[in-house]
Coordinates of C-alpha atoms in Angstrom, one line a residue:
M1 CA 20.4 -25.0 8.3
K2 CA 20.6 -24.7 12.1
A3 CA 23.6 -27.0 12.1
L4 CA 25.2 -24.8 9.4
A5 CA 24.4 -21.7 11.4
A6 CA 25.9 -23.1 14.5
G7 CA 29.1 -23.9 12.6
I8 CA 29.1 -20.4 11.3
G9 CA 28.8 -19.0 14.8
V10 CA 31.9 -20.8 15.9
V11 CA 34.1 -20.4 12.8
F12 CA 33.0 -17.1 11.5
L13 CA 31.0 -15.0 14.0
S14 CA 33.3 -15.1 16.9
P15 CA 36.0 -12.8 15.4
I16 CA 33.3 -10.6 14.0
L17 CA 31.7 -10.2 17.4
L18 CA 35.0 -9.6 19.1
A19 CA 36.1 -7.0 16.6
G20 CA 32.6 -5.5 15.9
T21 CA 31.4 -5.3 19.4
G22 CA 34.7 -4.0 20.8
M23 CA 35.0 -1.3 18.2
M24 CA 31.4 -0.2 18.5
L25 CA 31.5 0.0 22.3
A26 CA 34.4 2.4 21.9
S27 CA 32.9 4.6 19.2
S28 CA 29.2 4.5 19.7
A29 CA 29.1 7.8 21.5
E30 CA 30.1 9.5 18.3
A31 CA 27.1 8.0 16.3
V32 CA 24.4 10.3 15.1
Q33 CA 20.9 9.1 14.3
S34 CA 18.9 10.8 11.6
S35 CA 15.3 11.6 12.6
S36 CA 14.0 12.5 9.2
S37 CA 12.3 10.1 6.9
F38 CA 13.6 9.7 3.3
S39 CA 16.7 11.6 4.1
N40 CA 19.3 9.4 2.6
C41 CA 17.7 7.9 -0.5
L42 CA 19.7 5.0 -1.9
T43 CA 18.2 3.8 -5.2
D44 CA 21.2 3.2 -7.5
I45 CA 23.0 0.5 -5.6
D46 CA 25.7 -1.5 -7.4
S47 CA 25.3 -4.9 -5.8
D48 CA 28.5 -6.3 -7.3
K49 CA 30.5 -3.4 -5.8
V50 CA 28.8 -3.9 -2.4
A51 CA 29.7 -7.6 -2.5
E52 CA 33.3 -6.8 -3.3
Q53 CA 33.6 -4.2 -0.5
V54 CA 31.8 -6.4 2.0
T55 CA 34.2 -9.2 1.3
K56 CA 37.2 -6.9 1.9
I57 CA 35.9 -6.0 5.4
L58 CA 35.1 -9.6 6.3
D59 CA 38.5 -10.6 5.2
G60 CA 40.0 -8.1 7.7
A61 CA 40.4 -4.9 5.7
S62 CA 40.6 -1.8 7.9
G63 CA 37.9 0.1 6.1
K64 CA 40.1 3.0 5.0
D65 CA 40.0 1.8 1.4
V66 CA 36.4 0.5 1.5
D67 CA 33.6 2.5 0.1
I68 CA 30.0 1.4 0.4
E69 CA 27.3 4.0 -0.3
G70 CA 25.2 4.5 2.7
L71 CA 27.7 3.2 5.2
D72 CA 30.1 5.8 6.6
L73 CA 31.9 3.4 9.0
P74 CA 31.9 0.1 7.1
A75 CA 34.5 -1.5 9.4
E76 CA 32.0 -1.3 12.2
Q77 CA 28.8 -1.6 10.3
V78 CA 29.5 -4.6 8.0
P79 CA 30.4 -6.9 10.9
N80 CA 27.1 -6.0 12.6
A81 CA 25.2 -6.6 9.3
A82 CA 26.9 -10.1 9.2
T83 CA 25.8 -10.8 12.7
I84 CA 22.2 -9.9 11.8
V85 CA 22.2 -12.2 8.7
A86 CA 23.8 -15.0 10.7
A87 CA 21.2 -14.7 13.4
G88 CA 18.5 -14.9 10.8
L89 CA 20.1 -18.1 9.3
S90 CA 20.3 -19.7 12.7
L91 CA 16.6 -19.1 13.2
D92 CA 15.7 -20.3 9.7
V93 CA 14.4 -16.8 8.8
P94 CA 13.8 -16.4 5.1
K95 CA 15.8 -13.9 3.0
K96 CA 13.1 -11.2 3.2
G97 CA 13.2 -11.3 7.0
Q98 CA 16.9 -10.8 7.0
I99 CA 16.5 -7.8 4.6
I100 CA 13.8 -6.3 6.9
A101 CA 16.1 -6.7 9.9
L102 CA 19.0 -5.0 8.1
A103 CA 16.8 -2.1 6.9
T104 CA 15.5 -1.7 10.5
A105 CA 19.0 -1.6 12.0
M106 CA 20.1 0.9 9.4
Q107 CA 17.3 3.3 10.3
E108 CA 17.5 2.8 14.0
S109 CA 21.2 2.9 14.6
R110 CA 22.9 3.1 11.2
L111 CA 24.1 -0.5 12.0
R112 CA 26.0 0.7 15.1
N113 CA 25.8 -0.8 18.6
L114 CA 24.7 2.4 20.3
G115 CA 24.9 2.8 24.0
Y116 CA 22.2 5.5 24.0
G117 CA 19.0 6.5 22.2
D118 CA 15.6 7.9 22.8
R119 CA 14.7 7.3 26.5
D120 CA 16.3 3.9 27.3
S121 CA 16.7 2.7 23.7
L122 CA 20.0 0.8 23.1
G123 CA 21.8 -1.2 20.5
L124 CA 21.5 -2.1 16.9
F125 CA 17.7 -2.0 16.9
Q126 CA 17.2 0.6 19.6
Q127 CA 15.4 -1.8 21.8
R128 CA 14.2 -0.7 25.2
P129 CA 14.7 -2.6 28.5
S130 CA 11.6 -0.9 29.9
Q131 CA 9.5 -2.4 27.0
G132 CA 10.5 -6.0 27.7
W133 CA 13.3 -6.5 25.1
G134 CA 15.8 -7.7 27.7
S135 CA 18.4 -6.1 30.0
A136 CA 20.6 -3.3 28.8
Q137 CA 23.5 -5.7 28.8
Q138 CA 21.6 -8.2 26.7
I139 CA 20.4 -5.6 24.2
R140 CA 24.0 -4.5 23.7
D141 CA 24.8 -8.0 22.5
P142 CA 24.3 -7.8 18.7
T143 CA 23.4 -11.5 18.4
Y144 CA 20.8 -11.3 21.2
A145 CA 19.3 -8.1 19.8
S146 CA 19.1 -9.6 16.3
E147 CA 17.4 -12.8 17.6
Q148 CA 14.9 -10.7 19.6
F149 CA 14.0 -8.7 16.5
Y150 CA 13.5 -11.9 14.4
K151 CA 11.4 -13.5 17.1
H152 CA 9.1 -10.5 17.2
L153 CA 8.9 -10.3 13.4
L154 CA 8.0 -14.0 13.1
K155 CA 5.0 -13.3 15.4
V156 CA 3.6 -10.7 13.0
D157 CA 0.7 -12.2 11.1
G158 CA 1.4 -12.0 7.3
W159 CA 4.7 -10.3 7.6
Q160 CA 6.0 -11.9 4.4
Q161 CA 3.2 -10.3 2.4
M162 CA 4.0 -6.8 3.8
T163 CA 6.4 -4.3 2.4
V164 CA 9.8 -4.0 4.2
T165 CA 8.7 -0.8 5.9
Q166 CA 5.3 -2.2 7.0
A167 CA 6.9 -5.3 8.5
A168 CA 9.6 -3.2 10.2
Q169 CA 7.0 -0.9 11.7
A170 CA 4.9 -3.7 12.9
V171 CA 7.9 -4.8 15.1
Q172 CA 9.3 -1.4 16.0
K173 CA 6.2 0.8 16.3
S174 CA 8.4 3.8 15.4
G175 CA 7.4 7.5 15.3
L176 CA 8.7 7.5 11.8
P177 CA 6.9 4.5 10.3
D178 CA 7.8 5.3 6.7
A179 CA 11.6 5.8 7.2
Y180 CA 12.6 2.1 6.8
A181 CA 11.9 2.1 3.0
Q182 CA 14.9 4.2 2.2
W183 CA 17.2 1.4 3.2
E184 CA 15.6 -1.5 1.4
N185 CA 18.0 -1.5 -1.6
L186 CA 21.1 -1.3 0.4
A187 CA 19.8 -3.9 2.9
T188 CA 19.1 -6.2 -0.1
A189 CA 22.6 -5.8 -1.5
L190 CA 24.2 -6.4 1.9
Q191 CA 22.2 -9.5 2.6
A192 CA 23.1 -11.0 -0.8
A193 CA 26.8 -10.2 -0.3
I194 CA 27.0 -11.5 3.3
V195 CA 25.0 -14.7 2.8
K196 CA 27.5 -15.8 0.1
T197 CA 30.3 -15.8 2.7
F198 CA 28.5 -18.5 4.6
P199 CA 29.2 -21.9 2.8
G200 CA 25.9 -23.5 1.8
A201 CA 23.7 -20.8 3.3
D202 CA 22.8 -19.1 0.0
A203 CA 21.1 -22.1 -1.5
D204 CA 19.2 -23.0 1.7
A205 CA 18.0 -19.4 2.0
D206 CA 16.7 -19.4 -1.5
D207 CA 14.7 -22.6 -0.9
Q208 CA 13.0 -21.1 2.1
D209 CA 12.0 -17.8 0.6
P210 CA 9.4 -18.1 -2.2
N211 CA 9.7 -14.3 -2.8
Q212 CA 13.5 -14.3 -3.0
S213 CA 13.5 -13.4 -6.7
E214 CA 11.7 -10.2 -6.1
K215 CA 13.8 -7.2 -6.5
P216 CA 13.5 -4.2 -4.1
S217 CA 11.4 -1.4 -5.2
T218 CA 13.1 1.7 -6.6
S219 CA 10.0 3.7 -6.8
T220 CA 9.2 4.6 -3.2
P221 CA 7.9 8.1 -3.0
G222 CA 10.7 9.4 -0.9
C223 CA 13.6 7.8 -2.8
A224 CA 13.0 7.5 -6.5
P225 CA 14.4 10.5 -8.4
G226 CA 11.6 12.9 -9.3
Q227 CA 9.0 11.0 -7.2
D228 CA 9.3 12.8 -3.8
G229 CA 8.3 16.2 -5.1
S230 CA 11.8 17.6 -4.5
G231 CA 12.3 18.4 -8.2
F232 CA 9.9 21.3 -7.9
S233 CA 11.0 24.6 -6.4
R234 CA 9.1 26.1 -3.4
I235 CA 5.4 25.9 -4.0
P236 CA 3.4 29.0 -3.1
E237 CA 0.4 28.0 -1.0
G238 CA -2.7 27.6 -3.2
S239 CA -0.8 27.4 -6.5
V240 CA 0.1 24.7 -8.9
P241 CA 3.9 24.2 -9.1
K242 CA 5.5 25.2 -12.4
G243 CA 6.0 22.2 -14.6
Y244 CA 3.4 19.9 -13.1
S245 CA 0.8 18.2 -15.3
L246 CA -1.5 15.4 -14.6
P247 CA 0.1 12.1 -15.6
K248 CA -1.4 10.9 -18.9
D249 CA -1.8 7.3 -17.7
A250 CA -3.8 8.3 -14.6
D251 CA -7.2 6.6 -14.2
P252 CA -9.8 8.8 -15.8
K253 CA -11.8 8.9 -12.5
A254 CA -8.7 9.8 -10.6
R255 CA -7.9 12.6 -13.1
K256 CA -11.4 14.0 -12.6
A257 CA -11.1 13.9 -8.8
I258 CA -7.7 15.6 -8.9
E259 CA -8.9 18.2 -11.3
W260 CA -11.9 19.0 -9.0
A261 CA -9.7 19.2 -6.0
M262 CA -7.3 21.6 -7.8
H263 CA -10.2 23.9 -8.4
Q264 CA -10.4 24.3 -4.6
L265 CA -6.8 25.5 -4.3
G266 CA -6.4 28.7 -2.2
T267 CA -9.7 28.2 -0.3
L268 CA -9.3 28.4 3.5
Y269 CA -9.5 25.2 5.6
Q270 CA -12.6 24.8 7.7
W271 CA -12.8 22.0 10.3
G272 CA -16.1 20.2 9.7
G273 CA -16.7 22.0 6.5
S274 CA -18.6 20.1 3.8
C275 CA -16.5 21.2 0.9
T276 CA -19.7 21.7 -1.2
N277 CA -19.0 25.4 -1.8
A278 CA -15.4 26.2 -0.9
H279 CA -15.4 29.5 -2.8
G280 CA -18.7 30.7 -1.3
P281 CA -19.4 33.1 1.7
D282 CA -20.4 30.4 4.2
P283 CA -17.3 29.0 6.1
M284 CA -19.0 25.6 6.5
G285 CA -19.1 25.2 2.8
R286 CA -15.3 25.2 2.8
C287 CA -13.1 22.0 3.0
D288 CA -11.4 20.1 5.6
C289 CA -9.0 17.3 4.7
S290 CA -11.5 14.5 4.5
S291 CA -14.4 16.4 2.9
L292 CA -12.0 17.5 0.2
M293 CA -11.4 13.9 -0.6
Q294 CA -15.0 13.0 -0.3
Q295 CA -16.3 15.7 -2.7
A296 CA -13.4 15.3 -5.2
Y297 CA -14.4 11.7 -5.6
A298 CA -18.1 12.4 -5.5
N299 CA -17.5 14.6 -8.6
A300 CA -15.9 11.5 -10.2
G301 CA -18.9 9.3 -9.3
I302 CA -17.2 7.5 -6.4
T303 CA -18.8 7.6 -2.9
L304 CA -16.5 7.9 0.1
T305 CA -17.3 8.1 3.8
R306 CA -16.9 11.4 5.5
T307 CA -14.0 11.2 8.0
T308 CA -10.3 10.4 7.9
Y309 CA -10.9 7.6 10.4
T310 CA -13.3 5.8 8.0
Q311 CA -11.6 6.7 4.7
V312 CA -8.5 4.8 5.9
N313 CA -10.6 1.7 5.5
E314 CA -11.9 2.5 2.0
G315 CA -10.8 0.6 -1.1
K316 CA -7.6 -1.4 -0.7
A317 CA -4.2 -0.8 0.9
V318 CA -1.4 0.4 -1.3
S319 CA 2.4 0.2 -0.7
P320 CA 4.2 3.6 -0.7
A321 CA 6.3 2.1 -3.5
H322 CA 3.4 1.8 -5.8
L323 CA 1.4 4.9 -5.5
K324 CA -0.8 6.1 -8.4
P325 CA -2.6 9.4 -9.0
G326 CA -5.8 9.5 -7.0
D327 CA -4.5 7.4 -4.1
L328 CA -5.4 8.6 -0.6
I329 CA -2.4 9.2 1.7
F330 CA -2.7 9.3 5.4
S331 CA -0.5 10.9 8.1
R332 CA -0.5 12.1 11.7
G333 CA -1.9 9.9 14.4
T334 CA -1.5 6.2 13.7
A335 CA -2.0 3.9 10.7
A336 CA -5.2 2.6 12.2
R337 CA -6.5 6.0 13.2
P338 CA -4.8 8.7 11.1
E339 CA -5.7 12.4 11.6
H340 CA -5.0 13.7 8.1
V341 CA -5.5 12.7 4.5
G342 CA -4.5 14.0 1.1
M343 CA -4.6 12.9 -2.5
Y344 CA -1.6 11.8 -4.5
M345 CA -1.3 13.7 -7.8
G346 CA 1.7 12.0 -9.3
E347 CA 5.2 13.4 -9.7
G348 CA 5.7 13.2 -5.9
L349 CA 2.9 15.8 -5.1
V350 CA -0.1 15.7 -2.8
I351 CA -3.1 18.0 -2.7
E352 CA -4.5 18.6 0.8
A353 CA -6.6 20.8 3.0
P354 CA -4.0 21.1 5.8
R355 CA -5.3 22.8 8.9
T356 CA -7.0 26.0 10.3
T357 CA -5.7 29.3 8.8
K358 CA -4.1 27.4 5.8
P359 CA -5.6 27.1 2.3
V360 CA -6.0 24.0 0.1
R361 CA -2.6 23.5 -1.3
I362 CA -0.1 21.2 -3.1
T363 CA 2.9 19.8 -1.1
P364 CA 5.7 17.4 -1.9
I365 CA 5.3 14.0 -0.5
K366 CA 8.7 14.1 1.1
D367 CA 7.2 16.5 3.7
W368 CA 4.6 13.9 4.7
D369 CA 4.8 11.6 7.7
F370 CA 3.5 8.6 5.7
L371 CA 1.2 6.2 7.7
A372 CA -0.9 4.5 5.0
A373 CA -2.3 4.7 1.5
R374 CA -5.6 3.5 0.0
R375 CA -6.7 3.1 -3.6
V376 CA -10.5 3.7 -3.8
L377 CA -10.9 3.0 -7.6

């Protein structure tokens, strides 16, 4: 494989780097990075069409007649994607690792070789010289930047068992840790299209990746239609959105916990409150975020610890792509030490006790800064 990749570098990558790097140096000042998670959901990707359009670009098309959903400047972005895939092949990185790298670069730079970013962040992956990623000149080299990303990824213990967004976050340590998921489908389609242009690479890549037959999830909370809560109109605080009903296939104990939590809607938040009498006169009987979770599940016969910091270790970890009603969702702070928790209700909604002066309420999951999820049943 390494011999193959070396040949690819001479025969194929040289014109890509010349064209891709040159164009992106000239135009990177015009690039705009999105700072919102789940902002460009791409779930209905036509892989055959992506392959057709990618081939056009790699064959020298200008990009004017090329249309790839999610790529607004394919003449710049596809060559960079090809560089990322080729770097992965040269390092014998399995297919999943290449998809993680592509999804990361899409989120960080929209696959553009940026000459600016947050603080001293640069390049495809927005790597920072001050954080030891290399010199500014090195980071602006797409091949170097890609290799550095892969080398860091391969050091992450168990990365192949992680979701795409978990693995990307383990490398990047982003302030928007859930944002990578939105690019998984497009990254998968791009990887499949690009690797076919490298003679012999596709078969070798399949042999290396035992999970290559797995299809990307289309049910991430922020991307699947109807699963991010955006289908509901504005939800008045303390009310149940019109049209919501508990999913019929929800676990009975989860249903009981959610129903109990819903009975606390409209009661004011109280930091340190026990949530044992949220409608009563004593403020300390009201709920904070973790006591709402604790008492809701206590009503269903499940014992939870008291704080957000400990609840994040309850039960088992759940991917954001496979949430079920009753799952605990964590945000704010860090994944290891989150500062807020809510309960997933299905249909893209979360019930929470948000903060001082606010009541227990239902919010769409698209408004959450997703750090982790735990299933306690």
